[in-house]
PDB file of C-alpha atoms in Angstrom:
ATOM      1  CA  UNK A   1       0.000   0.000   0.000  1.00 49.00           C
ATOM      2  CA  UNK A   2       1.309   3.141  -0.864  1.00 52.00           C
ATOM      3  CA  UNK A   3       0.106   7.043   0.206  1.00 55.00           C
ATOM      4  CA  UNK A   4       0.721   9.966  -1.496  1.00 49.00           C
ATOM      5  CA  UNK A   5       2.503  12.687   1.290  1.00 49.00           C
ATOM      6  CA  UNK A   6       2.139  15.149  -1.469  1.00 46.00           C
ATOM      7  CA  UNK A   7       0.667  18.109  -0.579  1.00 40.00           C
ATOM      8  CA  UNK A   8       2.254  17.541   3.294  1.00 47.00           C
ATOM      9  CA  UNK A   9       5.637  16.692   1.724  1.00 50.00           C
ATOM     10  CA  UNK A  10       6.630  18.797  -1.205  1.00 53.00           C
ATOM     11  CA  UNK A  11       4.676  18.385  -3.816  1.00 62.00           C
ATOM     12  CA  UNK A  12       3.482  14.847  -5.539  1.00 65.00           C
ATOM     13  CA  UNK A  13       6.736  13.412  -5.720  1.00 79.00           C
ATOM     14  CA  UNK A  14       7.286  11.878  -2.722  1.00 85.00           C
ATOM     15  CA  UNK A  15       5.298   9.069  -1.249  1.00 85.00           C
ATOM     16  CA  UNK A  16       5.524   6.536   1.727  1.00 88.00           C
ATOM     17  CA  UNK A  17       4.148   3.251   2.302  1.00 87.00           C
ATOM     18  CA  UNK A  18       2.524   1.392   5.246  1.00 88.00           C
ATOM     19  CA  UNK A  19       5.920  -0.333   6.105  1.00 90.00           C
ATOM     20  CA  UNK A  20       7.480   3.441   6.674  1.00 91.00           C
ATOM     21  CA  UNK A  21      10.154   3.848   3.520  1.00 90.00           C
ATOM     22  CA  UNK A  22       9.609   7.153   2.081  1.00 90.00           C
ATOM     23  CA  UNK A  23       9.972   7.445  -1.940  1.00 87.00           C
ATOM     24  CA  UNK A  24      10.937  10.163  -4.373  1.00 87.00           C
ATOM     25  CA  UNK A  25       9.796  10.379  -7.471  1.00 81.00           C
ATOM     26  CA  UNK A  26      10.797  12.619 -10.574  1.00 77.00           C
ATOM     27  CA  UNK A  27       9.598  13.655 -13.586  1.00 74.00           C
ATOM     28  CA  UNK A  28      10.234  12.037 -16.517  1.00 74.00           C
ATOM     29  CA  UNK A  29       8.752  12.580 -20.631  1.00 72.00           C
ATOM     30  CA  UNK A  30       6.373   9.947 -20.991  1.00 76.00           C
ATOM     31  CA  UNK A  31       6.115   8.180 -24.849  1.00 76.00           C
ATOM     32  CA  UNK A  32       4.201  11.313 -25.798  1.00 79.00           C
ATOM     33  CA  UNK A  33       6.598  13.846 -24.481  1.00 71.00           C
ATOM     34  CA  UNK A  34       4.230  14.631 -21.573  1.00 71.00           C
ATOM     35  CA  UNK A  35       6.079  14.833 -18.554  1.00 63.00           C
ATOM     36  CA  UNK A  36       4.886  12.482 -15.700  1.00 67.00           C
ATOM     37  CA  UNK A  37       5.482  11.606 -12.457  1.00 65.00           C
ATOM     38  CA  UNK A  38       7.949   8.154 -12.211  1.00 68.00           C
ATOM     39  CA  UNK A  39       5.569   5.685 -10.584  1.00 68.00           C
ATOM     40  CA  UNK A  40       8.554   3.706  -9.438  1.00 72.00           C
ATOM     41  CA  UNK A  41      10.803   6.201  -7.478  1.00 78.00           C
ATOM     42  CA  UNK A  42      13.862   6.014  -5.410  1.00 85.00           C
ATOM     43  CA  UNK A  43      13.709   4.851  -1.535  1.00 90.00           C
ATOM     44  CA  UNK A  44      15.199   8.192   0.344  1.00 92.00           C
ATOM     45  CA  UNK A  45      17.646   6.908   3.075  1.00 95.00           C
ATOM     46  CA  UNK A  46      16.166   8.168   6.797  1.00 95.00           C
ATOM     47  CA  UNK A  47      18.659   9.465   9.457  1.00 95.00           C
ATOM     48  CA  UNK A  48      18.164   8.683  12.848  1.00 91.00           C
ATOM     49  CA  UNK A  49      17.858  11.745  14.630  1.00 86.00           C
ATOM     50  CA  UNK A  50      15.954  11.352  17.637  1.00 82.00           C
ATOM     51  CA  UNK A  51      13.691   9.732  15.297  1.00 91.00           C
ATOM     52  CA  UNK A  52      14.467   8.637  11.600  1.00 96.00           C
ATOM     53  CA  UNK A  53      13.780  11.541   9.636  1.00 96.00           C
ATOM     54  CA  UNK A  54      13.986  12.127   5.342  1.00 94.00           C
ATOM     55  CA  UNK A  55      15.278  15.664   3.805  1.00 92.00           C
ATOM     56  CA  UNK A  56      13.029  16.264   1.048  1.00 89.00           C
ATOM     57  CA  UNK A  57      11.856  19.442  -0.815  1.00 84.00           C
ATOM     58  CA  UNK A  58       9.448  21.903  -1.540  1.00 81.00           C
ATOM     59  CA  UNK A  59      10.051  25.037  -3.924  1.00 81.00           C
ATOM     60  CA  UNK A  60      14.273  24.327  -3.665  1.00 82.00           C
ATOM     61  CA  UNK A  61      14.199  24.076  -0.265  1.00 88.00           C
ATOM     62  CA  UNK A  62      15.603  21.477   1.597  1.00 89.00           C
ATOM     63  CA  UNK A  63      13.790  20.325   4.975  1.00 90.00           C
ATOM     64  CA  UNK A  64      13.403  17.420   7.365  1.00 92.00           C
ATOM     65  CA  UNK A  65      10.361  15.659   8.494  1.00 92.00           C
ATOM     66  CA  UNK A  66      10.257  12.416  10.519  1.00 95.00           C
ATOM     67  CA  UNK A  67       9.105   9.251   9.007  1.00 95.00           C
ATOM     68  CA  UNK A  68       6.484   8.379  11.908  1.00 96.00           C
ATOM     69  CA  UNK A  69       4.674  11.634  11.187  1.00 95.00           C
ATOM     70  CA  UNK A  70       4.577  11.492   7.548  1.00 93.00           C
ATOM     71  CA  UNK A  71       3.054   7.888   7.733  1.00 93.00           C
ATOM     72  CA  UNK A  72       0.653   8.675   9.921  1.00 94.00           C
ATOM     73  CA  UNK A  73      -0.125  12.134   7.892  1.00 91.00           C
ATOM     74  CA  UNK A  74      -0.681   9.672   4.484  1.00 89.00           C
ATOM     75  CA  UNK A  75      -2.928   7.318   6.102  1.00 90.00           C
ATOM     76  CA  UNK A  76      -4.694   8.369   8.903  1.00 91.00           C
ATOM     77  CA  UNK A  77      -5.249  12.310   8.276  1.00 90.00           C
ATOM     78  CA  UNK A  78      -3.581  15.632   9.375  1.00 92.00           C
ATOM     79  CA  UNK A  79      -2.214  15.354  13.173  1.00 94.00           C
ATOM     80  CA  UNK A  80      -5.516  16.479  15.692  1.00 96.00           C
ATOM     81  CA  UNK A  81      -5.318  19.544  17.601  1.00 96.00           C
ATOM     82  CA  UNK A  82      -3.117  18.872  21.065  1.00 95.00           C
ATOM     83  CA  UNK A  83      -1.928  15.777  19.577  1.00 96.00           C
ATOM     84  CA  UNK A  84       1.307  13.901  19.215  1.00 95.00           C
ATOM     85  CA  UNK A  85       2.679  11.378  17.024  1.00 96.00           C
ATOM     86  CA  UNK A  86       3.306   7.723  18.826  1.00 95.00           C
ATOM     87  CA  UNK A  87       4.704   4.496  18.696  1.00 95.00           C
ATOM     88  CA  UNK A  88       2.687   2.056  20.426  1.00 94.00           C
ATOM     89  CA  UNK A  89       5.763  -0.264  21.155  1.00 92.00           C
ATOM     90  CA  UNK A  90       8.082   2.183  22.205  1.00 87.00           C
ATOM     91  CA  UNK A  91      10.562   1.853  19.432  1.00 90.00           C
ATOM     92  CA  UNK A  92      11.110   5.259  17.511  1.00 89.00           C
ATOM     93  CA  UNK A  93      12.263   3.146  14.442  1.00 93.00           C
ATOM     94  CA  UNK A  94       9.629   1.295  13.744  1.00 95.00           C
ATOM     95  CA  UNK A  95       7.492   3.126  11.609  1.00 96.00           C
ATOM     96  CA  UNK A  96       5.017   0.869   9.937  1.00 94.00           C
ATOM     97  CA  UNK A  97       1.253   2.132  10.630  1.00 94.00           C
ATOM     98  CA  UNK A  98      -0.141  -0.576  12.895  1.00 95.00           C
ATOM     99  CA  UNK A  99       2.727   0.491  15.226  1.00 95.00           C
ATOM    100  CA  UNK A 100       1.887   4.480  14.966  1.00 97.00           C
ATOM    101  CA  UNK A 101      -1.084   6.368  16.007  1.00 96.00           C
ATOM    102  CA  UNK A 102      -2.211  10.097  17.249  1.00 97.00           C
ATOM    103  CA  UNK A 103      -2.478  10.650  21.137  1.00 96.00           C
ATOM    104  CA  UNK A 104      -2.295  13.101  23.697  1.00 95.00           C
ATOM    105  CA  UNK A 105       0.898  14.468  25.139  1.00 93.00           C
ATOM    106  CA  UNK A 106       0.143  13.102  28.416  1.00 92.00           C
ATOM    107  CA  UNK A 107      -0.358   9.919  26.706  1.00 92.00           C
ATOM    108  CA  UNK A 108       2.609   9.431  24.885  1.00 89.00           C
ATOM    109  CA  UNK A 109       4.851  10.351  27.808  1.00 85.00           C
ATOM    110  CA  UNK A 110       2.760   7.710  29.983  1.00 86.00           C
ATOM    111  CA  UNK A 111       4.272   5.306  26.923  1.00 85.00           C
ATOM    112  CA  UNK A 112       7.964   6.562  27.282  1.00 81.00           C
ATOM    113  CA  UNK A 113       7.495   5.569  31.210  1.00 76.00           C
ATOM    114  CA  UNK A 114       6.115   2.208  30.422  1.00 80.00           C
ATOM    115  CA  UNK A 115       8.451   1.743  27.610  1.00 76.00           C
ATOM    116  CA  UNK A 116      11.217   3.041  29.734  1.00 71.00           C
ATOM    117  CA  UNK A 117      12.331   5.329  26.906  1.00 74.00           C
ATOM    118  CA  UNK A 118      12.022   8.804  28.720  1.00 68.00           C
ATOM    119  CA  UNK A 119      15.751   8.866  30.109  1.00 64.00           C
ATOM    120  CA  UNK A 120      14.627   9.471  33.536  1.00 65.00           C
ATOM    121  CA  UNK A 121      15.720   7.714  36.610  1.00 64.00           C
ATOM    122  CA  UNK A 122      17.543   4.863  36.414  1.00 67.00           C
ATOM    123  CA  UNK A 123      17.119   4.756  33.023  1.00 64.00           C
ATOM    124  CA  UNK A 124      19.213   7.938  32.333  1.00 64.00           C
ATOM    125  CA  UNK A 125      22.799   7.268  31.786  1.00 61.00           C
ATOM    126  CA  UNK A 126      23.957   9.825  34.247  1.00 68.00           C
ATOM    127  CA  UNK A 127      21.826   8.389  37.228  1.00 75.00           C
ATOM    128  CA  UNK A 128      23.399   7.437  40.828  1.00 83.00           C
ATOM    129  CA  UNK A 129      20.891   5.308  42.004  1.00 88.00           C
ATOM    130  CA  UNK A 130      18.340   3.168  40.917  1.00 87.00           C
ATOM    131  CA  UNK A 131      14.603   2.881  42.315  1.00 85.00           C
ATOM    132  CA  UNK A 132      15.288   0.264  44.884  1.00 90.00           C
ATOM    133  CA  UNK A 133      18.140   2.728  46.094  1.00 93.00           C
ATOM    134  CA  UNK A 134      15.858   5.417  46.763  1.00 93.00           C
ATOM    135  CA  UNK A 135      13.081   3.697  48.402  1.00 92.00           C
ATOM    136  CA  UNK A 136      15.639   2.785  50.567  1.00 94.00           C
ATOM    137  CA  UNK A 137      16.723   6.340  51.186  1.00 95.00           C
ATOM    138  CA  UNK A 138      13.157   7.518  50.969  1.00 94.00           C
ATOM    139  CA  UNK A 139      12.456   5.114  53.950  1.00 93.00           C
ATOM    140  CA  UNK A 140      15.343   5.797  56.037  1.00 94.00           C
ATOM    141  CA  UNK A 141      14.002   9.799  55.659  1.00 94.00           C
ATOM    142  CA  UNK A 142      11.020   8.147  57.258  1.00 91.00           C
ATOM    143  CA  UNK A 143      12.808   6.620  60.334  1.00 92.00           C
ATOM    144  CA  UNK A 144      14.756   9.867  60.749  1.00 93.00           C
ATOM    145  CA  UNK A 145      18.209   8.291  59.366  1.00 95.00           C
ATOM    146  CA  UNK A 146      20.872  11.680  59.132  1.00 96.00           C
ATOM    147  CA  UNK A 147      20.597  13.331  55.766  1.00 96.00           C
ATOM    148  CA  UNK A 148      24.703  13.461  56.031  1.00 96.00           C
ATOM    149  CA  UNK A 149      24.666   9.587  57.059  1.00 96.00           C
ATOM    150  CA  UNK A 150      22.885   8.866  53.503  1.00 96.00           C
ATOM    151  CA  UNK A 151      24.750  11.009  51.640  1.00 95.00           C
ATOM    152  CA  UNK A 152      28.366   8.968  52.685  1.00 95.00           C
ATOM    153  CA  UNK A 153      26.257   5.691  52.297  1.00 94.00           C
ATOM    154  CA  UNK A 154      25.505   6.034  48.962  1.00 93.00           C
ATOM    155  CA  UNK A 155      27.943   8.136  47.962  1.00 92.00           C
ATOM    156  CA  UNK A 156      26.355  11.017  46.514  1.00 92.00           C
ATOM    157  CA  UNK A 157      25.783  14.610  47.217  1.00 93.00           C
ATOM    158  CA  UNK A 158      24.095  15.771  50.372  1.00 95.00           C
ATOM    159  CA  UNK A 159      22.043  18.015  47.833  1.00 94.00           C
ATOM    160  CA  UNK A 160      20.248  15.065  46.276  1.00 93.00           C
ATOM    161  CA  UNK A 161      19.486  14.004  49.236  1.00 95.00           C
ATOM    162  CA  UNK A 162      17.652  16.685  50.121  1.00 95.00           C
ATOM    163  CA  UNK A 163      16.238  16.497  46.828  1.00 93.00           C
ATOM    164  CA  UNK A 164      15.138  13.139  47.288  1.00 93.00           C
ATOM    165  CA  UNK A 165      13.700  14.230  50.814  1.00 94.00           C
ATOM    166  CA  UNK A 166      11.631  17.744  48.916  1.00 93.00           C
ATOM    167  CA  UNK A 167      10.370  15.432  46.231  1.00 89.00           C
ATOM    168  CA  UNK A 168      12.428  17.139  43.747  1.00 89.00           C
ATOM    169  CA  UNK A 169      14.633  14.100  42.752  1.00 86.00           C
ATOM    170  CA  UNK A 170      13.190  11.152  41.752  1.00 84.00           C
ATOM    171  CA  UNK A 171       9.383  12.261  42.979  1.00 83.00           C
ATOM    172  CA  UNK A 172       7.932   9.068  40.803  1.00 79.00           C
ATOM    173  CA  UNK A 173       9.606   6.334  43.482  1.00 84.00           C
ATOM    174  CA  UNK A 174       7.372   5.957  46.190  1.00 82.00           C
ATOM    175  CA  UNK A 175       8.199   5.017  49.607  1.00 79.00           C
ATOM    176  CA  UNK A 176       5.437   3.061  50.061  1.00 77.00           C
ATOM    177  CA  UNK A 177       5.318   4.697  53.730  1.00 73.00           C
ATOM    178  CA  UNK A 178       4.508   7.966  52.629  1.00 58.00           C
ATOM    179  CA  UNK A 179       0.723   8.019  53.997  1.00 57.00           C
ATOM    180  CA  UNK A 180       2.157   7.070  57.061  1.00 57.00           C
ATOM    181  CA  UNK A 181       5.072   9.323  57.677  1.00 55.00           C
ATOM    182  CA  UNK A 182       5.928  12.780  56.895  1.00 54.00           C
ATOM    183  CA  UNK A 183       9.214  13.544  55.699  1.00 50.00           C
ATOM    184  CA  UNK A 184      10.787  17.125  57.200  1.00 48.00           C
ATOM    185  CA  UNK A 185      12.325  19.552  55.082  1.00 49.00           C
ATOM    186  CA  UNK A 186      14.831  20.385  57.973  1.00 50.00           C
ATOM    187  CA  UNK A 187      16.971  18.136  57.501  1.00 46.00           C
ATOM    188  CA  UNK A 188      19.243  16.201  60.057  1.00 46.00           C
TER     189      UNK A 188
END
C-alpha cells in the first residue's frame, strides 16, 4: 500500500508506504513527451535523529520531516489539535502504521514511562541510584536516618538528598510509607 505525502511533503513526488520507507519520485517525458510523475521512485535513506527523519523538498528548499509523522499524515489524516505522534511499542524506528497512532501528550509520555524510553531515573545514563536505592533512602528519611549519614552511604551529594527528601529528585519512586510518615524539610 502506498500514500501519497504530497501536498504535506513537497509536492506529488514523494510518497511513503505502510511499512514506513519514504519514496521520491521525478519527472520524466512519458512516450508522448508529456512529462509524468515516475511511478517507481527512489527509496530516500532516513537518518536517525531522535527519530528517523527524510530531507526532502518543496520550492528548492531542503527540509526534514520524521518518518512516523509522515506515515501517519498519508494514512490516517492531518495530526488532531493537542496531539502527538506515537509508537505504540516504544521503538522510535519502527514506523510501519499498525505500530503508529495520534495521542495526547500526556499519553505518549505515559508510553515513554512504560516503555522506559524517557531517560529518567535509572534509566538515564547519568543516574546514581536506581529505584530500589531510593526507596531505601526515601524510607530511612522516614525513620529519621541523618541526611549526612545517607549522603556517605551512597555516595552522593548531600544536595540530592535533600532532593530526594523535597520530592524534587526522583518524585515518581514511592516510599510506600509515605501516607504514614511525613518527611521534614529540615533536615538532620
Amino acid at each position: 500500500d502506498t500514500g501519497d505525502v504530497g501536498a504535506l511533503a513537497g509536492g506529488p513526488n514523494y510518497s511513503v508506504d505502510t511499512e514506513g520507507s519514504v519514496w521520491s519520485h521525478n519527472k520524466k517525458k512519458n512516450g508522448r513527451g508529456i512529462y509524468v510523475w515516475d511511478k517507481e521512485g527512489r527509496k530516500l535513506k532516513p537518518q536517525l535523529k531522535k527519530y528517523l527523519q527524510v530531507s526532502l523538498r518543496k520550492n528548492g528548499k531542503a527540509f526534514w520531516r520524521s518518518v512516523h509523522r509522515l506515515v501517519l499524515e498519508a494514512f490516517m489524516g492531518p495530526c488532531p489539535k493537542k496531539m502527538e505522534a506515537c509508537h505504540n511499542d516504544g521503538n522510535g524506528k519502527n514506523n510501519n502504521i499498525e505500530n503508529l497512532r495520534w495521542d495526547t501528550k500526556k499519553a505518549n509520555r505515559a508510553d515513554a514511562i512504560r516503555h522506559r524510553t524517557n531517560g529518567r531515573g535509572e534509566f538515564a545514563p547519568q543516574c546514581k541510584l536506581d529505584n530500589v536505592q531510593v526507596k531505601f533512602i526515601k524510607r530511612a528519611l522516614l525513620l529519621s536516618v541523618a541526611r549526612k549519614k545517607l549522603a556517605e552511604m551512597f555516595m552522593i551529594s548531600l544536595g540530592t538528598i535533600d532532593g530526594i527528601a523535597q520530592n524534587r529528585h526522583y518524585n515518581w519512586v514511592d516510599s510506600g510509607w509515605d501516607k504514614y510518615f511525613l518527611i521534614s524539610n529540615n533536615g538532620q
